[in-house]
GROMACS .gro file of C-alpha atoms in nm:
model
  393
    1MET     CA    1  11.922  12.639   6.210
    2SER     CA    2  11.824  12.992   6.110
    3LYS     CA    3  11.566  13.198   6.295
    4GLY     CA    4  11.342  13.181   5.991
    5THR     CA    5  11.351  12.801   5.996
    6VAL     CA    6  11.263  12.791   6.367
    7SER     CA    7  10.969  13.022   6.300
    8GLU     CA    8  10.846  12.792   6.029
    9VAL     CA    9  10.871  12.486   6.257
   10HIS     CA   10  10.672  12.665   6.528
   11ALA     CA   11  10.399  12.737   6.275
   12PHE     CA   12  10.322  12.368   6.229
   13THR     CA   13  10.015  12.226   6.398
   14PRO     CA   14   9.960  11.856   6.480
   15PRO     CA   15   9.788  11.669   6.197
   16PRO     CA   16   9.446  11.509   6.250
   17GLU     CA   17   9.465  11.174   6.425
   18ASP     CA   18   9.487  10.889   6.178
   19PRO     CA   19   9.456  10.526   6.295
   20ALA     CA   20   9.711  10.424   6.035
   21ARG     CA   21   9.975  10.624   6.227
   22ALA     CA   22   9.885  10.484   6.569
   23GLY     CA   23  10.090  10.231   6.759
   24GLY     CA   24   9.767  10.045   6.819
   25ILE     CA   25   9.395  10.079   6.759
   26LEU     CA   26   9.172  10.036   7.064
   27THR     CA   27   8.803   9.987   6.990
   28ILE     CA   28   8.538  10.019   7.260
   29ASP     CA   29   8.196   9.886   7.166
   30LEU     CA   30   7.949  10.104   7.356
   31GLY     CA   31   7.663   9.889   7.228
   32GLN     CA   32   7.812   9.593   7.413
   33VAL     CA   33   7.856   9.802   7.729
   34VAL     CA   34   7.486   9.886   7.711
   35ALA     CA   35   7.403   9.521   7.637
   36ASN     CA   36   7.592   9.412   7.947
   37TRP     CA   37   7.417   9.675   8.159
   38ARG     CA   38   7.077   9.566   8.033
   39HIS     CA   39   7.161   9.204   8.109
   40LEU     CA   40   7.260   9.296   8.465
   41LYS     CA   41   6.954   9.517   8.500
   42GLU     CA   42   6.737   9.222   8.403
   43LYS     CA   43   6.910   9.005   8.663
   44ALA     CA   44   6.860   9.276   8.927
   45ALA     CA   45   6.484   9.266   8.867
   46SER     CA   46   6.322   9.540   9.077
   47ALA     CA   47   6.652   9.674   9.212
   48ILE     CA   48   6.811   9.981   9.052
   49CYS     CA   49   7.108   9.892   8.832
   50ALA     CA   50   7.379  10.156   8.870
   51ALA     CA   51   7.712  10.173   8.685
   52VAL     CA   52   8.059  10.200   8.834
   53VAL     CA   53   8.259  10.427   8.603
   54LYS     CA   54   8.555  10.510   8.828
   55ALA     CA   55   8.910  10.513   8.691
   56ASP     CA   56   8.787  10.656   8.360
   57ALA     CA   57   8.534  10.371   8.326
   58TYR     CA   58   8.806  10.115   8.395
   59GLY     CA   59   9.028  10.278   8.135
   60LEU     CA   60   8.770  10.286   7.854
   61GLY     CA   61   8.654  10.648   7.879
   62ALA     CA   62   8.413  10.758   8.150
   63VAL     CA   63   8.231  11.023   7.950
   64PRO     CA   64   8.145  10.819   7.637
   65VAL     CA   65   8.065  10.510   7.846
   66ALA     CA   66   7.847  10.698   8.095
   67GLN     CA   67   7.673  10.891   7.818
   68ALA     CA   68   7.582  10.565   7.641
   69LEU     CA   69   7.451  10.416   7.965
   70PHE     CA   70   7.260  10.734   8.050
   71ASP     CA   71   7.093  10.725   7.709
   72ALA     CA   72   6.999  10.363   7.780
   73GLY     CA   73   6.830  10.461   8.107
   74CYS     CA   74   7.100  10.437   8.373
   75ARG     CA   75   7.080  10.721   8.623
   76HIS     CA   76   7.315  10.623   8.908
   77PHE     CA   77   7.691  10.641   8.853
   78PHE     CA   78   7.974  10.566   9.095
   79VAL     CA   79   8.316  10.730   9.069
   80ALA     CA   80   8.610  10.719   9.310
   81LEU     CA   81   8.714  11.086   9.320
   82PRO     CA   82   8.526  11.417   9.326
   83GLN     CA   83   8.718  11.542   9.022
   84GLU     CA   84   8.595  11.240   8.827
   85GLY     CA   85   8.244  11.324   8.941
   86ALA     CA   86   8.271  11.687   8.830
   87HIS     CA   87   8.377  11.584   8.479
   88LEU     CA   88   8.087  11.342   8.463
   89ARG     CA   89   7.841  11.605   8.586
   90ALA     CA   90   7.948  11.843   8.309
   91ALA     CA   91   7.885  11.569   8.052
   92LEU     CA   92   7.559  11.422   8.182
   93GLY     CA   93   7.377  11.722   8.324
   94ALA     CA   94   7.163  11.754   8.633
   95GLU     CA   95   6.956  11.436   8.610
   96ALA     CA   96   7.239  11.190   8.677
   97LYS     CA   97   7.303  11.087   9.038
   98ILE     CA   98   7.678  11.073   9.090
   99TRP     CA   99   7.819  10.899   9.399
  100VAL     CA  100   8.181  10.943   9.514
  101LEU     CA  101   8.310  10.616   9.659
  102ASN     CA  102   8.621  10.760   9.826
  103GLY     CA  103   8.396  10.970  10.045
  104LEU     CA  104   8.423  11.330  10.155
  105LEU     CA  105   8.772  11.473  10.125
  106PRO     CA  106   8.852  11.712  10.414
  107GLY     CA  107   8.744  12.070  10.346
  108GLU     CA  108   8.593  11.987  10.007
  109ALA     CA  109   8.223  11.975  10.093
  110ALA     CA  110   8.146  12.288   9.891
  111PHE     CA  111   8.299  12.130   9.580
  112TYR     CA  112   8.072  11.827   9.616
  113ALA     CA  113   7.766  12.044   9.670
  114ASP     CA  114   7.842  12.282   9.385
  115HIS     CA  115   7.880  11.992   9.141
  116GLY     CA  116   7.587  11.792   9.270
  117LEU     CA  117   7.803  11.506   9.399
  118ARG     CA  118   7.691  11.258   9.663
  119PRO     CA  119   7.969  11.151   9.900
  120VAL     CA  120   7.975  10.793  10.021
  121LEU     CA  121   8.060  10.859  10.386
  122SER     CA  122   8.282  10.594  10.543
  123SER     CA  123   8.362  10.741  10.887
  124LEU     CA  124   8.192  10.939  11.160
  125PRO     CA  125   8.422  11.240  11.101
  126GLU     CA  126   8.303  11.246  10.739
  127VAL     CA  127   7.941  11.228  10.847
  128THR     CA  128   8.000  11.505  11.100
  129GLU     CA  129   8.169  11.731  10.844
  130TRP     CA  130   7.897  11.676  10.584
  131ALA     CA  131   7.624  11.741  10.841
  132ALA     CA  132   7.792  12.063  10.953
  133PHE     CA  133   7.821  12.180  10.595
  134CYS     CA  134   7.453  12.102  10.533
  135ARG     CA  135   7.357  12.309  10.839
  136MET     CA  136   7.574  12.596  10.717
  137ARG     CA  137   7.411  12.586  10.372
  138GLU     CA  138   7.071  12.528  10.531
  139MET     CA  139   7.017  12.240  10.288
  140ARG     CA  140   6.968  11.869  10.352
  141LEU     CA  141   7.208  11.747  10.087
  142PRO     CA  142   7.213  11.379   9.981
  143ALA     CA  143   7.479  11.130  10.086
  144ALA     CA  144   7.539  10.758  10.130
  145VAL     CA  145   7.683  10.576  10.430
  146HIS     CA  146   7.926  10.290  10.375
  147VAL     CA  147   7.935  10.025  10.649
  148ASP     CA  148   8.208   9.761  10.655
  149THR     CA  149   8.078   9.403  10.675
  150GLY     CA  150   8.409   9.218  10.670
  151MET     CA  151   8.631   9.357  10.397
  152ASN     CA  152   8.811   9.590  10.639
  153ARG     CA  153   8.869   9.859  10.385
  154LEU     CA  154   8.644  10.166  10.375
  155GLY     CA  155   8.335  10.190  10.592
  156LEU     CA  156   8.203  10.246  10.942
  157ASN     CA  157   8.245   9.953  11.177
  158LEU     CA  158   7.935   9.796  11.327
  159ASP     CA  159   7.957   9.991  11.654
  160GLU     CA  160   7.983  10.317  11.461
  161ALA     CA  161   7.686  10.220  11.247
  162HIS     CA  162   7.477  10.166  11.559
  163ARG     CA  163   7.589  10.501  11.700
  164LEU     CA  164   7.502  10.680  11.379
  165ALA     CA  165   7.162  10.514  11.358
  166GLY     CA  166   7.082  10.656  11.701
  167ASP     CA  167   7.209  11.009  11.635
  168ARG     CA  168   6.908  11.201  11.508
  169ASP     CA  169   7.099  11.529  11.492
  170LEU     CA  170   7.356  11.395  11.248
  171LEU     CA  171   7.107  11.204  11.036
  172GLY     CA  172   6.863  11.494  11.039
  173ALA     CA  173   7.114  11.744  10.902
  174CYS     CA  174   7.164  11.567  10.570
  175ARG     CA  175   6.953  11.346  10.345
  176LEU     CA  176   7.070  10.986  10.372
  177GLU     CA  177   6.975  10.823  10.041
  178LEU     CA  178   7.179  10.503  10.046
  179VAL     CA  179   7.339  10.264  10.295
  180MET     CA  180   7.591  10.031  10.132
  181SER     CA  181   7.864   9.776  10.184
  182HIS     CA  182   8.096   9.578   9.958
  183LEU     CA  183   8.139   9.204   9.902
  184ALA     CA  184   8.490   9.066   9.939
  185CYS     CA  185   8.453   8.720   9.781
  186ALA     CA  186   8.159   8.739   9.540
  187ASP     CA  187   8.382   8.625   9.253
  188GLU     CA  188   8.374   8.285   9.426
  189PRO     CA  189   7.999   8.230   9.476
  190GLY     CA  190   8.049   7.934   9.708
  191ASP     CA  191   8.266   8.119   9.957
  192PRO     CA  192   8.085   8.125  10.295
  193MET     CA  193   8.197   8.484  10.352
  194ASN     CA  194   7.937   8.599  10.100
  195GLU     CA  195   7.651   8.477  10.317
  196ARG     CA  196   7.812   8.611  10.635
  197GLN     CA  197   7.840   8.955  10.478
  198ARG     CA  198   7.484   8.941  10.347
  199GLU     CA  199   7.350   8.852  10.691
  200THR     CA  200   7.552   9.128  10.858
  201PHE     CA  201   7.437   9.380  10.599
  202ALA     CA  202   7.074   9.280  10.648
  203GLU     CA  203   7.113   9.360  11.018
  204ILE     CA  204   7.267   9.698  10.938
  205ARG     CA  205   7.001   9.776  10.683
  206ALA     CA  206   6.742   9.725  10.959
  207LEU     CA  207   6.905  10.013  11.150
  208PHE     CA  208   6.813  10.244  10.860
  209PRO     CA  209   6.475  10.097  10.759
  210ASP     CA  210   6.367  10.381  10.530
  211VAL     CA  211   6.696  10.414  10.343
  212PRO     CA  212   6.765  10.224  10.017
  213ALA     CA  213   7.038   9.961  10.052
  214SER     CA  214   7.311   9.834   9.820
  215LEU     CA  215   7.552   9.542   9.860
  216ALA     CA  216   7.608   9.374   9.522
  217ASN     CA  217   7.897   9.440   9.286
  218SER     CA  218   7.919   9.270   8.944
  219ALA     CA  219   7.942   8.917   9.079
  220GLY     CA  220   7.696   8.990   9.358
  221THR     CA  221   7.440   9.095   9.099
  222LEU     CA  222   7.464   8.753   8.935
  223ILE     CA  223   7.486   8.514   9.234
  224GLY     CA  224   7.133   8.561   9.358
  225SER     CA  225   6.848   8.796   9.434
  226ALA     CA  226   6.920   8.783   9.809
  227TYR     CA  227   7.217   9.011   9.742
  228HIS     CA  228   7.031   9.270   9.534
  229PHE     CA  229   6.853   9.475   9.802
  230ASP     CA  230   6.752   9.809   9.641
  231MET     CA  231   7.050   9.881   9.415
  232VAL     CA  232   7.328   9.683   9.247
  233ARG     CA  233   7.660   9.841   9.148
  234PRO     CA  234   7.827   9.648   8.863
  235GLY     CA  235   8.168   9.751   8.737
  236ILE     CA  236   8.396   9.501   8.561
  237ALA     CA  237   8.103   9.308   8.411
  238LEU     CA  238   7.994   9.618   8.219
  239TYR     CA  239   8.329   9.618   8.040
  240GLY     CA  240   8.328   9.251   7.944
  241GLY     CA  241   8.548   9.115   8.223
  242ASN     CA  242   8.449   8.789   8.388
  243PRO     CA  243   8.312   8.870   8.736
  244PHE     CA  244   8.377   8.512   8.846
  245SER     CA  245   8.702   8.329   8.907
  246ASP     CA  246   8.556   7.981   8.858
  247ARG     CA  247   8.276   8.013   8.602
  248PRO     CA  248   8.249   8.090   8.229
  249ASN     CA  249   8.215   8.458   8.150
  250PRO     CA  250   7.847   8.553   8.109
  251MET     CA  251   7.926   8.900   7.972
  252ARG     CA  252   7.985   9.027   7.620
  253ALA     CA  253   8.329   9.140   7.507
  254VAL     CA  254   8.364   9.519   7.484
  255VAL     CA  255   8.726   9.589   7.394
  256SER     CA  256   8.946   9.500   7.100
  257LEU     CA  257   9.307   9.607   7.053
  258TYR     CA  258   9.513   9.566   6.737
  259ALA     CA  259   9.883   9.645   6.705
  260PRO     CA  260  10.082   9.679   6.380
  261VAL     CA  261  10.362   9.453   6.266
  262LEU     CA  262  10.668   9.678   6.237
  263MET     CA  263  10.895   9.420   6.076
  264VAL     CA  264  10.946   9.047   6.030
  265ARG     CA  265  11.291   8.895   6.075
  266ARG     CA  266  11.437   8.548   6.031
  267LEU     CA  267  11.644   8.382   6.302
  268ARG     CA  268  11.883   8.092   6.284
  269LYS     CA  269  11.856   7.815   6.538
  270GLY     CA  270  12.021   7.927   6.861
  271GLU     CA  271  11.971   8.303   6.814
  272THR     CA  272  11.804   8.498   7.095
  273VAL     CA  273  11.537   8.768   7.120
  274GLY     CA  274  11.511   9.080   7.332
  275TYR     CA  275  11.666   9.219   7.650
  276GLY     CA  276  11.840   8.958   7.858
  277ALA     CA  277  11.831   8.710   7.568
  278THR     CA  278  11.557   8.524   7.754
  279TRP     CA  279  11.419   8.339   7.449
  280ARG     CA  280  11.633   8.122   7.223
  281ALA     CA  281  11.521   7.981   6.889
  282GLU     CA  282  11.510   7.603   6.894
  283ARG     CA  283  11.469   7.594   6.515
  284PRO     CA  284  11.499   7.837   6.224
  285SER     CA  285  11.229   8.090   6.309
  286ARG     CA  286  11.040   8.393   6.192
  287VAL     CA  287  10.975   8.670   6.445
  288ALA     CA  288  10.730   8.961   6.408
  289VAL     CA  289  10.791   9.282   6.600
  290LEU     CA  290  10.465   9.451   6.707
  291GLY     CA  291  10.429   9.820   6.784
  292LEU     CA  292  10.312   9.822   7.145
  293GLY     CA  293  10.481   9.773   7.479
  294TYR     CA  294  10.460   9.843   7.848
  295ALA     CA  295  10.429  10.218   7.780
  296ASP     CA  296  10.095  10.128   7.621
  297GLY     CA  297   9.982   9.915   7.914
  298TYR     CA  298  10.095   9.580   7.775
  299LEU     CA  299  10.235   9.462   8.106
  300ARG     CA  300  10.597   9.355   8.134
  301SER     CA  301  10.479   9.047   8.322
  302LEU     CA  302  10.355   8.918   7.986
  303SER     CA  303  10.718   8.863   7.884
  304TRP     CA  304  10.818   8.509   7.786
  305PRO     CA  305  10.722   8.266   7.923
  306ALA     CA  306  10.467   8.460   8.137
  307ARG     CA  307  10.322   8.320   8.458
  308ASN     CA  308  10.053   8.107   8.297
  309GLY     CA  309  10.166   8.147   7.942
  310PRO     CA  310  10.306   8.199   7.703
  311ALA     CA  311  10.095   8.505   7.622
  312GLN     CA  312   9.944   8.494   7.275
  313VAL     CA  313   9.831   8.727   7.000
  314MET     CA  314   9.641   8.633   6.685
  315ILE     CA  315   9.764   8.709   6.333
  316GLY     CA  316   9.577   8.600   6.024
  317GLY     CA  317   9.364   8.356   6.219
  318HIS     CA  318   9.665   8.192   6.388
  319TYR     CA  319   9.785   8.225   6.746
  320ALA     CA  320  10.142   8.340   6.795
  321PRO     CA  321  10.326   8.337   7.130
  322VAL     CA  322  10.493   8.643   7.277
  323ILE     CA  323  10.867   8.577   7.306
  324GLY     CA  324  11.147   8.764   7.479
  325ARG     CA  325  11.081   9.054   7.713
  326VAL     CA  326  10.811   9.315   7.665
  327SER     CA  327  10.987   9.641   7.581
  328MET     CA  328  10.863   9.997   7.625
  329ASP     CA  329  10.737  10.029   7.268
  330SER     CA  330  10.741   9.679   7.121
  331ILE     CA  331  10.691   9.309   7.171
  332CYS     CA  332  10.812   9.015   6.965
  333VAL     CA  333  10.601   8.717   6.866
  334ASP     CA  334  10.699   8.386   6.710
  335VAL     CA  335  10.521   8.358   6.374
  336THR     CA  336  10.713   8.058   6.244
  337ASP     CA  337  10.391   7.857   6.225
  338VAL     CA  338  10.185   8.137   6.069
  339PRO     CA  339  10.172   8.130   5.687
  340GLU     CA  340  10.407   8.392   5.549
  341ASP     CA  341  10.136   8.557   5.340
  342PHE     CA  342   9.953   8.650   5.664
  343VAL     CA  343  10.245   8.828   5.830
  344GLU     CA  344  10.409   9.130   5.674
  345ARG     CA  345  10.489   9.487   5.770
  346GLY     CA  346  10.171   9.686   5.838
  347VAL     CA  347   9.944   9.390   5.916
  348ARG     CA  348   9.770   9.425   6.253
  349ALA     CA  349   9.764   9.157   6.520
  350GLU     CA  350   9.480   9.103   6.765
  351VAL     CA  351   9.618   9.171   7.113
  352LEU     CA  352   9.276   9.188   7.281
  353GLY     CA  353   8.948   9.087   7.127
  354PRO     CA  354   8.717   8.797   7.053
  355ASN     CA  355   9.004   8.548   7.021
  356VAL     CA  356   9.235   8.689   7.290
  357THR     CA  357   9.013   8.787   7.580
  358VAL     CA  358   9.097   9.034   7.852
  359ASP     CA  359   9.064   8.755   8.109
  360GLU     CA  360   9.313   8.537   7.922
  361VAL     CA  361   9.564   8.822   7.906
  362ALA     CA  362   9.513   8.880   8.278
  363LYS     CA  363   9.576   8.511   8.348
  364TRP     CA  364   9.899   8.515   8.148
  365ALA     CA  365  10.012   8.827   8.333
  366GLY     CA  366   9.926   8.683   8.674
  367THR     CA  367   9.680   8.962   8.745
  368ILE     CA  368   9.311   9.048   8.700
  369SER     CA  369   9.117   9.194   8.410
  370TYR     CA  370   9.068   9.519   8.606
  371GLU     CA  371   9.442   9.591   8.588
  372ILE     CA  372   9.464   9.505   8.219
  373LEU     CA  373   9.183   9.745   8.128
  374THR     CA  374   9.290  10.032   8.355
  375SER     CA  375   9.649  10.005   8.226
  376LEU     CA  376   9.559  10.064   7.862
  377GLY     CA  377   9.778  10.352   7.750
  378GLY     CA  378   9.708  10.687   7.593
  379ARG     CA  379   9.895  10.636   7.265
  380TYR     CA  380   9.629  10.424   7.102
  381THR     CA  381   9.381  10.560   6.854
  382ARG     CA  382   9.050  10.506   7.033
  383LEU     CA  383   8.747  10.421   6.826
  384TYR     CA  384   8.400  10.403   6.982
  385VAL     CA  385   8.129  10.187   6.829
  386PRO     CA  386   7.804  10.374   6.902
  387ALA     CA  387   7.552  10.220   7.137
  388GLY     CA  388   7.272  10.041   6.959
  389ASN     CA  389   7.496   9.805   6.767
  390GLY     CA  390   7.464   9.459   6.913
  391ALA     CA  391   7.273   9.566   7.224
  392ARG     CA  392   7.047   9.310   7.385
  393SER     CA  393   6.678   9.376   7.336
   0.00000   0.00000   0.00000
């Protein structure tokens, strides 16, 4: 290749994104996110309804999701990491209250303060460091305290909570604006651990009588007002996932994903499909190859026959099972029973949507809807339906 040719290649710029060239089209309906938040807000009654937007709003885009919720009236947002919080602050401005669930990272107090972030403090060393920073700045900066009530993950233990409640110097240095805990089994409303945690949290809340309290996640918001306290913190329910393991989903679907048919091939009886030849045709068959794979977040565990499967897609109003192994960039589906006119190169199949729900895909993969959503890859063309379309009144 001549130097002139190389120069010409370097002069090219990427073309504008075109959905027709994408491996898949991922649509996020912000109106349905807002509708779900309003539904949860109604259930929470007098309690504040916050929004958990960590992990890029469960893979759907923290900034557009949070902006839609902010415009709808949400003011409290929970992220996991301070960097997530800083990006959100730049998008939402000063009015939003942004809480960092992973707490205060060592030596990073100035970053939190400079970006208006509120650490959720889970240990006495974190409380001590935040209090010392507040004294140095001569400002009583806001924070939350997380107390463990049985999950044994983040949070002060009960003895530490009692010690903190009695330490006026520590509490006086900062502005404690929330005491919180997290339910372990709220997705199963009948589990007795829910009531044990609620009772324990009520005792802890009494140690901080003037501080707002928060216990409920998505499922906790829906299982009863006794769990609401002063603030609820829904996450998965905002994004259309079922917060319950044993009840119909009360939330509206938010996400749809369509992948293109790359080719259709005919197999003789006995021929196999994919790596490992794990699927064998029991009859003359037609197979469609779709343009998405595990590099796009379509989990390899959805390979034939899947744990609770087979996994399905929908083409032309007909379900078609995923066959063979999920590859990096493609999957194969059996379209033998789909009319030929409905399946040809360029047609798009519903991989997630109203007929193939995120909870069904999670069941087939042997996982939860959280993992399905947060695994959605970066190669899709992402289309956002503006809030206001389909929102509950």
